Short mmCIF file of C-alpha atoms and ligand atoms in Angstrom, two decimals:
data_model
loop_
_atom_site.label_atom_id
_atom_site.label_comp_id
_atom_site.label_asym_id
_atom_site.label_seq_id
_atom_site.Cartn_x
_atom_site.Cartn_y
_atom_site.Cartn_z
CA MET A 1 -27.12 -9.10 36.86
CA SER A 2 -27.66 -10.86 33.50
CA ALA A 3 -24.68 -12.31 31.60
CA PRO A 4 -23.40 -9.99 28.84
CA HIS A 5 -24.46 -10.64 25.28
CA VAL A 6 -21.77 -12.66 23.42
CA ILE A 7 -20.48 -11.59 19.98
CA ARG A 8 -18.85 -14.55 18.24
CA ILE A 9 -15.82 -14.03 16.05
CA GLY A 10 -14.41 -16.47 13.51
CA LEU A 11 -10.77 -15.94 12.54
CA CYS A 12 -9.91 -17.16 9.07
CA GLY A 13 -6.11 -17.19 9.09
CA LEU A 14 -3.88 -17.55 12.14
CA GLY A 15 -0.54 -16.36 10.80
CA THR A 16 1.26 -13.12 11.70
CA VAL A 17 -1.90 -11.02 11.86
CA GLY A 18 -4.36 -13.67 13.04
CA GLN A 19 -2.20 -14.61 16.02
CA GLY A 20 -1.76 -10.93 16.87
CA VAL A 21 -5.52 -10.42 16.88
CA TRP A 22 -5.95 -13.46 19.11
CA LYS A 23 -3.25 -12.26 21.54
CA HIS A 24 -4.42 -8.64 21.82
CA LEU A 25 -8.14 -9.46 21.98
CA ASP A 26 -7.33 -11.91 24.76
CA HIS A 27 -5.31 -9.26 26.67
CA ALA A 28 -7.94 -6.57 26.23
CA SER A 29 -11.04 -8.73 26.73
CA ALA A 30 -12.06 -7.44 30.19
CA GLU A 31 -11.52 -3.80 29.22
CA LEU A 32 -13.42 -4.20 25.93
CA GLU A 33 -16.25 -6.10 27.63
CA SER A 34 -16.79 -3.29 30.12
CA ARG A 35 -16.56 -0.57 27.44
CA LEU A 36 -18.76 -2.31 24.87
CA GLY A 37 -21.18 -4.09 27.20
CA VAL A 38 -20.72 -7.33 25.24
CA LYS A 39 -18.38 -10.28 25.51
CA LEU A 40 -16.12 -10.83 22.48
CA GLU A 41 -15.37 -14.50 21.96
CA ILE A 42 -13.14 -16.02 19.29
CA THR A 43 -15.12 -19.16 18.68
CA VAL A 44 -13.00 -20.74 15.96
CA ALA A 45 -9.85 -20.16 13.90
CA ALA A 46 -9.29 -21.59 10.42
CA VAL A 47 -5.80 -22.47 9.22
CA ARG A 48 -4.25 -24.38 6.34
CA ASP A 49 -2.13 -26.71 8.50
CA LYS A 50 -3.74 -27.77 11.80
CA LYS A 51 -0.47 -29.33 13.00
CA LYS A 52 1.64 -26.17 12.66
CA LYS A 53 3.06 -24.79 15.94
CA ARG A 54 1.60 -21.37 16.86
CA THR A 55 3.04 -18.74 19.19
CA VAL A 56 -0.36 -18.32 20.86
CA ARG A 57 -1.95 -21.13 22.88
CA ILE A 58 -5.26 -22.12 21.32
CA PRO A 59 -7.33 -25.19 22.23
CA ALA A 60 -7.22 -27.77 19.42
CA THR A 61 -11.02 -27.87 19.48
CA LYS A 62 -11.12 -24.29 18.22
CA ILE A 63 -8.95 -24.97 15.17
CA THR A 64 -10.36 -26.00 11.80
CA ASP A 65 -9.00 -26.21 8.28
CA ASP A 66 -12.32 -25.23 6.70
CA PRO A 67 -12.56 -21.43 6.43
CA ILE A 68 -15.76 -21.59 4.35
CA ALA A 69 -17.47 -23.45 7.19
CA VAL A 70 -16.43 -20.61 9.52
CA ALA A 71 -17.79 -17.99 7.11
CA SER A 72 -21.07 -19.90 6.72
CA ASP A 73 -21.63 -20.78 10.39
CA PRO A 74 -24.83 -19.00 11.51
CA ALA A 75 -23.46 -18.77 15.08
CA ILE A 76 -20.54 -16.54 13.97
CA ASP A 77 -21.29 -12.80 13.91
CA ILE A 78 -17.96 -11.38 12.71
CA VAL A 79 -15.65 -13.11 10.23
CA CYS A 80 -12.04 -11.86 10.12
CA GLU A 81 -10.45 -12.73 6.79
CA LEU A 82 -6.71 -12.84 7.56
CA ILE A 83 -5.69 -15.46 5.01
CA GLY A 84 -4.43 -13.21 2.22
CA GLY A 85 -4.48 -13.77 -1.55
CA THR A 86 -7.52 -13.37 -3.74
CA ASP A 87 -8.94 -16.90 -4.13
CA VAL A 88 -9.94 -18.55 -0.84
CA ALA A 89 -10.11 -15.08 0.73
CA ARG A 90 -12.71 -14.01 -1.84
CA ASP A 91 -14.80 -17.15 -1.28
CA VAL A 92 -14.70 -16.66 2.49
CA THR A 93 -15.61 -12.97 2.22
CA LEU A 94 -18.50 -13.47 -0.20
CA ALA A 95 -19.88 -16.45 1.76
CA ALA A 96 -19.99 -14.42 4.97
CA LEU A 97 -21.43 -11.31 3.32
CA ALA A 98 -24.12 -13.38 1.59
CA LEU A 99 -25.36 -14.21 5.08
CA GLY A 100 -25.38 -10.54 6.12
CA LYS A 101 -22.39 -10.89 8.46
CA VAL A 102 -19.71 -8.33 9.17
CA VAL A 103 -16.39 -9.16 7.51
CA VAL A 104 -13.19 -7.58 8.79
CA SER A 105 -10.29 -7.75 6.35
CA ALA A 106 -6.62 -6.77 6.16
CA ASN A 107 -6.46 -7.87 2.53
CA LYS A 108 -5.66 -4.98 0.20
CA ALA A 109 -4.97 -7.28 -2.78
CA LEU A 110 -8.48 -8.69 -2.46
CA ILE A 111 -10.09 -5.24 -2.17
CA CYS A 112 -8.16 -3.91 -5.16
CA LYS A 113 -9.18 -6.85 -7.36
CA HIS A 114 -12.69 -7.62 -6.12
CA GLY A 115 -13.72 -4.52 -4.15
CA ALA A 116 -16.67 -3.59 -6.38
CA GLU A 117 -18.10 -7.13 -6.12
CA ILE A 118 -17.52 -7.30 -2.35
CA PHE A 119 -19.19 -3.97 -1.58
CA ALA A 120 -22.11 -4.88 -3.87
CA MET A 121 -22.53 -8.17 -1.99
CA ALA A 122 -22.44 -6.38 1.36
CA ARG A 123 -25.10 -3.88 0.22
CA LYS A 124 -27.32 -6.62 -1.27
CA HIS A 125 -27.48 -8.73 1.88
CA GLY A 126 -27.18 -6.05 4.57
CA GLY A 127 -23.68 -7.15 5.56
CA HIS A 128 -20.67 -4.91 6.18
CA PHE A 129 -17.08 -5.03 5.02
CA LEU A 130 -14.52 -3.25 7.22
CA PHE A 131 -10.89 -2.89 6.15
CA GLU A 132 -8.92 -0.52 8.39
CA ALA A 133 -5.91 -2.89 8.49
CA SER A 134 -5.64 -3.02 4.71
CA VAL A 135 -3.74 0.28 4.37
CA ALA A 136 -0.87 1.70 6.45
CA GLY A 137 -0.97 -0.92 9.24
CA GLY A 138 -1.79 0.71 12.56
CA ILE A 139 -2.49 4.20 11.20
CA PRO A 140 -6.28 4.80 11.19
CA ILE A 141 -6.16 6.22 7.66
CA ILE A 142 -9.41 4.58 6.49
CA LYS A 143 -11.39 6.10 9.35
CA SER A 144 -9.66 9.45 8.81
CA LEU A 145 -10.60 9.63 5.13
CA ARG A 146 -14.09 8.20 5.56
CA GLU A 147 -15.12 10.01 8.72
CA GLY A 148 -12.69 12.62 10.07
CA LEU A 149 -12.16 14.30 6.69
CA VAL A 150 -15.66 13.77 5.28
CA ALA A 151 -16.06 17.51 4.56
CA ASN A 152 -13.18 17.45 2.06
CA ARG A 153 -12.32 16.71 -1.53
CA PHE A 154 -8.77 15.42 -1.99
CA PRO A 155 -6.56 16.93 -4.69
CA LEU A 156 -3.46 15.11 -3.41
CA ILE A 157 -2.73 12.08 -1.25
CA TYR A 158 0.77 10.69 -1.15
CA GLY A 159 2.92 8.66 1.15
CA ILE A 160 4.83 5.59 2.18
CA LEU A 161 2.37 2.66 2.27
CA ASN A 162 4.65 -0.36 2.47
CA GLY A 163 6.53 -1.13 5.67
CA THR A 164 8.72 -3.81 4.11
CA CYS A 165 10.05 -1.47 1.43
CA ASN A 166 10.57 1.40 3.85
CA TYR A 167 12.44 -0.94 6.19
CA ILE A 168 14.62 -2.17 3.30
CA LEU A 169 15.26 1.34 1.92
CA THR A 170 16.22 2.61 5.37
CA GLN A 171 18.68 -0.24 5.88
CA MET A 172 20.14 0.27 2.39
CA GLU A 173 20.62 3.97 3.04
CA GLU A 174 22.03 3.61 6.55
CA GLN A 175 24.07 0.40 6.17
CA ASP A 176 25.06 0.68 2.48
CA ILE A 177 23.96 -2.92 1.72
CA PRO A 178 21.97 -4.33 -1.24
CA TYR A 179 18.24 -4.82 -0.90
CA ALA A 180 18.29 -8.61 -1.19
CA SER A 181 20.33 -8.89 2.06
CA VAL A 182 17.70 -6.94 4.02
CA LEU A 183 14.63 -8.66 2.59
CA ALA A 184 15.12 -11.76 4.76
CA ASP A 185 15.02 -9.57 7.92
CA ALA A 186 11.78 -7.94 6.79
CA LYS A 187 10.28 -11.41 6.28
CA ALA A 188 11.46 -12.66 9.68
CA LEU A 189 9.93 -9.58 11.33
CA GLY A 190 6.52 -10.47 9.83
CA TYR A 191 6.35 -7.36 7.60
CA ALA A 192 6.51 -8.94 4.15
CA GLU A 193 3.69 -10.53 2.15
CA ALA A 194 3.73 -14.33 1.71
CA ASP A 195 4.83 -13.49 -1.86
CA GLU A 196 7.41 -10.78 -1.15
CA SER A 197 7.57 -9.70 -4.80
CA LEU A 198 4.26 -7.94 -4.07
CA ASP A 199 6.19 -5.69 -1.68
CA VAL A 200 9.44 -5.02 -3.52
CA GLN A 201 7.90 -4.66 -6.99
CA GLY A 202 5.41 -2.06 -5.76
CA TRP A 203 2.18 -4.09 -6.16
CA ASP A 204 1.25 -4.05 -2.48
CA THR A 205 1.59 -0.26 -2.45
CA ALA A 206 -0.52 -0.14 -5.62
CA HIS A 207 -3.25 -2.25 -3.98
CA LYS A 208 -3.28 0.17 -1.04
CA ALA A 209 -3.33 3.15 -3.41
CA ALA A 210 -6.41 1.62 -5.07
CA VAL A 211 -8.14 1.37 -1.68
CA LEU A 212 -7.32 5.01 -0.82
CA THR A 213 -8.44 6.14 -4.29
CA TYR A 214 -11.76 4.41 -3.77
CA LEU A 215 -12.24 6.07 -0.40
CA ALA A 216 -11.17 9.50 -1.57
CA HIS A 217 -12.78 9.55 -5.03
CA GLY A 218 -15.31 6.70 -5.04
CA VAL A 219 -13.78 5.04 -8.12
CA TRP A 220 -11.86 1.83 -8.72
CA VAL A 221 -8.52 2.26 -10.46
CA GLN A 222 -6.87 -1.05 -11.37
CA THR A 223 -3.11 -1.57 -11.11
CA GLU A 224 -2.85 -1.73 -14.95
CA GLN A 225 -4.10 1.87 -15.02
CA MET A 226 -1.32 3.07 -12.69
CA VAL A 227 2.40 3.62 -13.07
CA VAL A 228 3.81 0.89 -10.77
CA GLU A 229 7.56 0.58 -10.19
CA GLY A 230 9.28 -1.13 -7.25
CA ILE A 231 12.54 -0.87 -5.36
CA ASP A 232 14.22 -4.00 -6.73
CA ARG A 233 16.55 -2.15 -9.12
CA LEU A 234 17.85 0.34 -6.56
CA THR A 235 21.45 -0.02 -5.41
CA PRO A 236 23.25 1.51 -2.42
CA ALA A 237 24.99 3.80 -4.97
CA ASP A 238 21.61 5.40 -5.80
CA PHE A 239 21.32 6.51 -2.18
CA ARG A 240 24.83 8.02 -2.32
CA HIS A 241 24.04 9.84 -5.57
CA ALA A 242 20.69 11.06 -4.23
CA ALA A 243 22.43 12.33 -1.09
CA THR A 244 24.89 14.38 -3.15
CA PHE A 245 21.84 16.13 -4.65
CA GLY A 246 20.33 16.56 -1.13
CA TYR A 247 17.69 13.82 -1.42
CA GLY A 248 16.62 10.59 0.26
CA ILE A 249 14.69 7.84 -1.61
CA LYS A 250 11.23 6.56 -0.59
CA LEU A 251 8.74 4.28 -2.33
CA LEU A 252 5.68 6.52 -2.61
CA ALA A 253 2.09 6.16 -3.74
CA ILE A 254 0.80 9.41 -5.27
CA ILE A 255 -2.91 9.94 -5.92
CA ALA A 256 -3.51 13.28 -7.62
CA ARG A 257 -6.78 14.71 -8.90
CA ASP A 258 -7.17 17.99 -10.74
CA PHE A 259 -10.74 19.03 -9.97
CA ALA A 260 -10.71 21.62 -12.79
CA THR A 261 -10.13 18.99 -15.51
CA ASN A 262 -11.28 15.99 -13.45
CA GLU A 263 -8.08 14.14 -14.35
CA LEU A 264 -6.87 11.54 -11.90
CA SER A 265 -3.48 9.86 -11.72
CA VAL A 266 -2.38 7.05 -9.42
CA ARG A 267 1.33 6.26 -9.32
CA VAL A 268 3.68 4.09 -7.28
CA HIS A 269 7.42 4.56 -7.67
CA PRO A 270 10.65 5.17 -5.80
CA THR A 271 10.85 8.93 -5.34
CA LEU A 272 13.66 11.30 -4.42
CA LEU A 273 12.49 13.54 -1.58
CA PRO A 274 14.48 16.48 -0.16
CA GLU A 275 16.25 15.24 3.00
CA SER A 276 14.48 17.99 4.97
CA HIS A 277 10.99 16.77 3.94
CA VAL A 278 9.17 15.21 6.89
CA VAL A 279 8.25 12.09 4.88
CA ALA A 280 11.93 11.58 3.95
CA LYS A 281 12.67 11.26 7.67
CA VAL A 282 10.13 8.45 8.20
CA SER A 283 12.24 5.34 8.57
CA GLY A 284 12.08 1.60 9.17
CA VAL A 285 8.69 -0.10 9.11
CA PHE A 286 6.90 3.23 9.59
CA ASN A 287 4.43 4.52 7.00
CA ALA A 288 3.45 8.14 6.39
CA VAL A 289 0.38 9.42 4.56
CA SER A 290 -0.02 13.07 3.58
CA VAL A 291 -3.62 14.00 2.78
CA LYS A 292 -4.46 17.37 1.29
CA GLY A 293 -8.13 18.26 1.73
CA ASP A 294 -9.71 21.32 0.11
CA VAL A 295 -11.23 22.34 3.44
CA VAL A 296 -8.75 21.16 6.08
CA GLY A 297 -5.48 21.74 4.17
CA THR A 298 -2.71 19.16 4.59
CA THR A 299 -2.79 16.56 7.34
CA LEU A 300 -0.06 13.97 7.93
CA TYR A 301 -0.32 10.53 9.54
CA ILE A 302 2.72 8.53 10.69
CA GLY A 303 2.88 5.14 12.37
CA ARG A 304 3.93 1.51 12.05
CA GLY A 305 2.78 0.27 8.65
CA ALA A 306 3.21 -3.49 9.07
CA GLY A 307 3.84 -6.20 11.62
CA GLN A 308 1.74 -8.17 14.03
CA ASP A 309 0.95 -5.58 16.68
CA ALA A 310 0.26 -2.55 14.47
CA THR A 311 -1.96 -4.56 12.15
CA SER A 312 -3.88 -6.24 14.99
CA SER A 313 -4.58 -2.81 16.45
CA ALA A 314 -6.37 -1.87 13.21
CA VAL A 315 -8.23 -5.21 12.97
CA ILE A 316 -9.47 -4.85 16.56
CA SER A 317 -10.71 -1.30 15.86
CA ASP A 318 -12.83 -2.79 13.05
CA ILE A 319 -14.09 -5.54 15.36
CA VAL A 320 -15.27 -2.85 17.77
CA ASP A 321 -16.99 -0.97 14.91
CA ALA A 322 -18.54 -4.28 13.90
CA VAL A 323 -20.02 -4.65 17.39
CA ALA A 324 -21.62 -1.23 17.01
CA LEU A 325 -23.00 -2.22 13.61
CA LEU A 326 -24.40 -5.48 14.95
CA ARG A 327 -26.17 -3.53 17.68
CA ASN A 328 -27.56 -1.15 15.06
CA ASP A 329 -25.80 1.86 16.57
CA ARG A 330 -24.57 3.11 13.24
CA ARG A 331 -26.77 1.78 10.48
CA ALA A 332 -25.75 4.42 7.93
CA PHE A 333 -22.07 3.55 8.00
CA ILE A 334 -20.31 5.70 5.41
CA THR A 335 -18.52 3.62 2.81
CA SER A 336 -17.63 6.07 0.06
CA ARG A 337 -19.52 9.28 -0.40
CA LYS A 338 -18.78 9.42 -4.13
CA GLU A 339 -19.84 5.84 -4.80
CA ALA A 340 -23.37 6.81 -5.81
CA ALA A 341 -21.99 9.33 -8.28
CA THR A 342 -20.15 6.78 -10.41
CA LYS A 343 -23.48 5.63 -11.94
CA GLY A 344 -21.96 2.28 -12.88
CA ARG A 345 -18.99 3.80 -14.71
CA PRO A 346 -15.79 2.52 -13.06
CA LEU A 347 -14.12 5.93 -13.13
CA GLY A 348 -17.28 7.98 -12.52
CA ASP A 349 -16.73 11.56 -13.63
CA CYS A 350 -12.93 11.20 -13.55
CA ARG A 351 -10.65 10.28 -16.40
CA LEU A 352 -7.09 9.08 -16.18
CA ALA A 353 -4.59 11.88 -16.72
CA PRO A 354 -2.68 11.39 -20.00
CA ALA A 355 1.09 10.85 -19.60
CA GLU A 356 1.95 14.33 -20.91
CA HIS A 357 -0.11 15.91 -18.10
CA ILE A 358 1.89 14.11 -15.40
CA ARG A 359 4.73 16.54 -14.88
CA GLY A 360 7.85 16.24 -12.78
CA ARG A 361 11.61 16.22 -12.54
CA TYR A 362 13.60 13.03 -12.99
CA TYR A 363 16.77 11.18 -11.95
CA LEU A 364 18.39 8.84 -14.47
CA ARG A 365 21.21 6.37 -13.76
CA LEU A 366 22.90 5.11 -16.91
CA THR A 367 25.58 2.43 -16.94
CA VAL A 368 27.53 2.95 -20.16
CA LYS A 369 30.74 1.86 -21.85
CA ASP A 370 33.55 4.12 -20.67
CA ARG A 371 34.42 5.48 -24.16
CA PRO A 372 34.90 8.94 -25.71
CA GLY A 373 31.69 10.57 -26.95
CA VAL A 374 29.22 8.55 -24.84
CA LEU A 375 28.17 11.50 -22.69
CA ALA A 376 27.63 13.53 -25.88
CA GLN A 377 25.36 10.77 -27.28
CA VAL A 378 23.29 10.78 -24.09
CA ALA A 379 23.01 14.59 -24.15
CA SER A 380 21.97 14.44 -27.80
CA VAL A 381 19.10 11.98 -27.04
CA MET A 382 17.91 14.19 -24.19
CA ALA A 383 17.97 17.26 -26.46
CA GLU A 384 16.14 15.37 -29.24
CA LYS A 385 13.34 14.46 -26.78
CA ASN A 386 13.27 18.01 -25.37
CA VAL A 387 14.24 16.92 -21.85
CA SER A 388 16.54 19.46 -20.25
CA ILE A 389 19.47 18.26 -18.09
CA ALA A 390 19.81 19.98 -14.70
CA SER A 391 22.92 18.21 -13.36
CA VAL A 392 25.33 15.37 -14.20
CA ILE A 393 27.65 13.19 -12.12
CA GLN A 394 29.94 10.59 -13.71
CA ASN A 395 31.69 7.85 -11.71
CA ARG A 396 33.28 4.49 -12.41
CA ALA A 397 30.61 1.76 -12.45
CA ASP A 398 30.85 -1.47 -10.45
CA ARG A 399 31.76 -3.43 -13.60
CA PRO A 400 34.92 -3.23 -15.77
CA ASP A 401 35.20 -0.62 -18.52
CA ALA A 402 31.90 0.96 -17.57
CA ALA A 403 30.92 4.35 -16.22
CA SER A 404 27.87 5.35 -14.24
CA ILE A 405 26.27 8.60 -15.39
CA VAL A 406 23.67 10.07 -13.07
CA LEU A 407 21.55 12.89 -14.45
CA THR A 408 18.78 15.00 -13.02
CA THR A 409 16.39 16.87 -15.31
CA HIS A 410 14.44 20.09 -15.24
CA GLU A 411 10.65 19.72 -15.27
CA SER A 412 9.38 17.45 -18.03
CA ASN A 413 6.54 14.95 -18.30
CA GLU A 414 5.99 11.18 -18.29
CA ARG A 415 5.51 10.92 -22.06
CA ALA A 416 8.76 12.74 -22.86
CA ILE A 417 10.82 10.91 -20.23
CA GLN A 418 9.54 7.48 -21.27
CA ALA A 419 10.39 8.26 -24.90
CA THR A 420 13.86 9.37 -23.75
CA LEU A 421 14.32 6.20 -21.73
CA ALA A 422 13.33 3.97 -24.66
CA ARG A 423 15.79 5.79 -26.94
CA LEU A 424 18.64 5.70 -24.38
CA ALA A 425 18.11 1.96 -23.82
CA LYS A 426 18.88 1.39 -27.52
CA LEU A 427 22.23 3.23 -27.53
CA PRO A 428 25.02 0.71 -28.33
CA SER A 429 27.05 2.19 -25.45
CA MET A 430 24.35 1.29 -22.87
CA VAL A 431 25.57 -1.63 -20.70
CA GLU A 432 22.37 -2.19 -18.71
CA ALA A 433 18.80 -0.86 -18.79
CA PRO A 434 18.66 2.77 -17.61
CA LEU A 435 17.15 3.36 -14.17
CA LEU A 436 14.56 6.13 -13.87
CA LEU A 437 13.52 7.67 -10.56
CA ARG A 438 11.13 10.59 -10.02
CA ILE A 439 11.93 13.64 -7.93
CA GLY A 440 9.10 14.56 -5.55
CA ASP A 441 8.31 18.28 -5.47
CA PHE A 442 5.68 18.46 -2.75
CA ALA A 443 4.97 21.84 -1.17
CA ASP A 444 4.19 20.13 2.14
P1 NAP B 501 0.40 -15.26 7.03
O1 NAP B 501 1.32 -15.09 8.19
O2 NAP B 501 0.92 -15.93 5.80
O3 NAP B 501 -0.91 -16.00 7.55
C1 NAP B 501 -1.88 -16.52 6.66
C2 NAP B 501 -2.79 -17.46 7.46
O4 NAP B 501 -3.81 -17.94 6.59
C3 NAP B 501 -2.05 -18.69 8.02
O5 NAP B 501 -2.51 -18.97 9.31
C4 NAP B 501 -2.45 -19.81 7.06
O6 NAP B 501 -2.52 -21.09 7.68
C5 NAP B 501 -3.86 -19.37 6.70
N1 NAP B 501 -4.28 -19.93 5.43
C6 NAP B 501 -3.68 -19.81 4.23
N2 NAP B 501 -4.39 -20.48 3.29
C7 NAP B 501 -5.44 -21.03 3.92
C8 NAP B 501 -6.52 -21.85 3.51
N3 NAP B 501 -6.66 -22.23 2.24
N4 NAP B 501 -7.43 -22.23 4.45
C9 NAP B 501 -7.30 -21.86 5.73
N5 NAP B 501 -6.30 -21.07 6.19
C10 NAP B 501 -5.38 -20.67 5.29
O7 NAP B 501 -0.13 -13.82 6.54
P2 NAP B 501 -0.28 -12.49 7.40
O8 NAP B 501 0.99 -11.73 7.34
O9 NAP B 501 -0.90 -12.77 8.71
O10 NAP B 501 -1.30 -11.68 6.45
C11 NAP B 501 -2.66 -11.97 6.43
C12 NAP B 501 -3.39 -10.87 5.67
O11 NAP B 501 -3.13 -9.63 6.31
C13 NAP B 501 -2.91 -10.67 4.23
O12 NAP B 501 -4.00 -10.26 3.45
C14 NAP B 501 -1.90 -9.55 4.33
O13 NAP B 501 -1.76 -8.82 3.13
C15 NAP B 501 -2.55 -8.71 5.40
N6 NAP B 501 -1.69 -7.81 6.15
C16 NAP B 501 -0.54 -8.28 6.69
C17 NAP B 501 0.25 -7.43 7.45
C18 NAP B 501 1.53 -7.86 8.07
O14 NAP B 501 2.25 -7.00 8.60
N7 NAP B 501 1.86 -9.14 8.07
C19 NAP B 501 -0.15 -6.10 7.62
C20 NAP B 501 -1.35 -5.65 7.04
C21 NAP B 501 -2.10 -6.53 6.31
P3 NAP B 501 -1.21 -21.82 8.25
O15 NAP B 501 -0.77 -20.97 9.41
O16 NAP B 501 -1.67 -23.15 8.67
O17 NAP B 501 -0.22 -21.81 7.13
N1 HSE B 502 3.66 -6.36 3.43
C1 HSE B 502 2.97 -5.21 3.88
C2 HSE B 502 3.95 -4.11 4.18
C3 HSE B 502 2.17 -5.53 5.11
O1 HSE B 502 5.13 -4.41 4.32
O2 HSE B 502 3.55 -2.95 4.28
C4 HSE B 502 1.30 -4.38 5.57
O3 HSE B 502 0.26 -4.15 4.69
#
């Protein structure tokens, strides 16, 4: 019997994800070899600090600090970019694609910023760029959108896309503690980005929303074209107030397209969801993605959204797809079916929905001086901006001589609520900047 063909893998990055890929590929090597008919060999791993202690045992001869050399090595078939960031990661990715290699990436920030350039490079040189681990950790959402749901157009995709934030929000809700105390746990568990502000300020979710938008609609929406708000201003009191209205709070990405007007909106913000909603019950590091297709109806995907094991599972699925590509089993790999239709215009046939077309109900928390007439001033601003109040709760605030007013509104729109917010912020009685949250009214 002849020895199996060897596929050589270069890992660029050997941190949380890289070490997970090493560990699980090692465990599964015999099984994968018999199923694929090839031997998968991690030939080399690039790191920043060769002296750093790793949790996996790797021969020193396989470690380098030159990721570009890995990407450019003609003996390497598959390059896994698991470094993160958008500088070295971009150089590594483009160098490998320029040689027609397959690049496997978990890097949503890179795809959001340089996706158009990366896919163009892959097409030009016959390489492939696979990115299952970039969105929703271990949930195969990329494959689902690209392959399983290929018959559909997608009027609405929404969900929890950041494990760190969902872990923090769950702890805040259940343990009544501020977010900063939980962040360190999320970092220790390997969920957070190297720069954790990407998680808590909503940018990581926005990067993932950009990747899903590209897959679903074939267009690149940049983070500046989205509403992006994070969880860093939420307090445990917001969870108590939300609960009195019957809601939980989740950081959601919402990608909505009206196919009648061709208006598209991409938003990331903390959202009040009815406690009975299935996505409101998704806790800890878990992600949930609801995808409404015009043919299939609504489908829902739930699973671990971050961490070493979940993410390695997704990276290894791409490595297996890469083997198939290298053996020419699936030459016509579907990237985005709408891509051709954009004709060089970044938004193709879509246009961004104007703020007044983005409708919804809102939650406002106002910390005000505890003086006569303040509630009347607030009500007057709301009336002036034509935003109708649905309910009001007033409590003592956590600071002296201040009250916390929590309002919910009837349906309004982004333009009106932002104008209201700007006007409220200028009231002399306002002690801190008002906090705005959206209320999610999803049929399913
Ligand atoms: P990490 O733990 O910080 O690991 C980064 C790795 O890259 C480290 O091994 C580091 O080397 C190496 N590195 C950094 N700069 C380098 C350079 N200039 N040259 C060579 N190596 C360099 O990050 P991670 O959590 O594994 O994340 C990696 C990627 O996966 C990111 O794009 C992230 O967004 C994405 N991702 C992460 C998760 C997760 O749950 N952690 C989930 C999905 C996607 P040293 O070890 O020597 O410092
Ligand atoms: N920091 C990211 C998260 C990693 O917490 O979801 C997974 O992409």
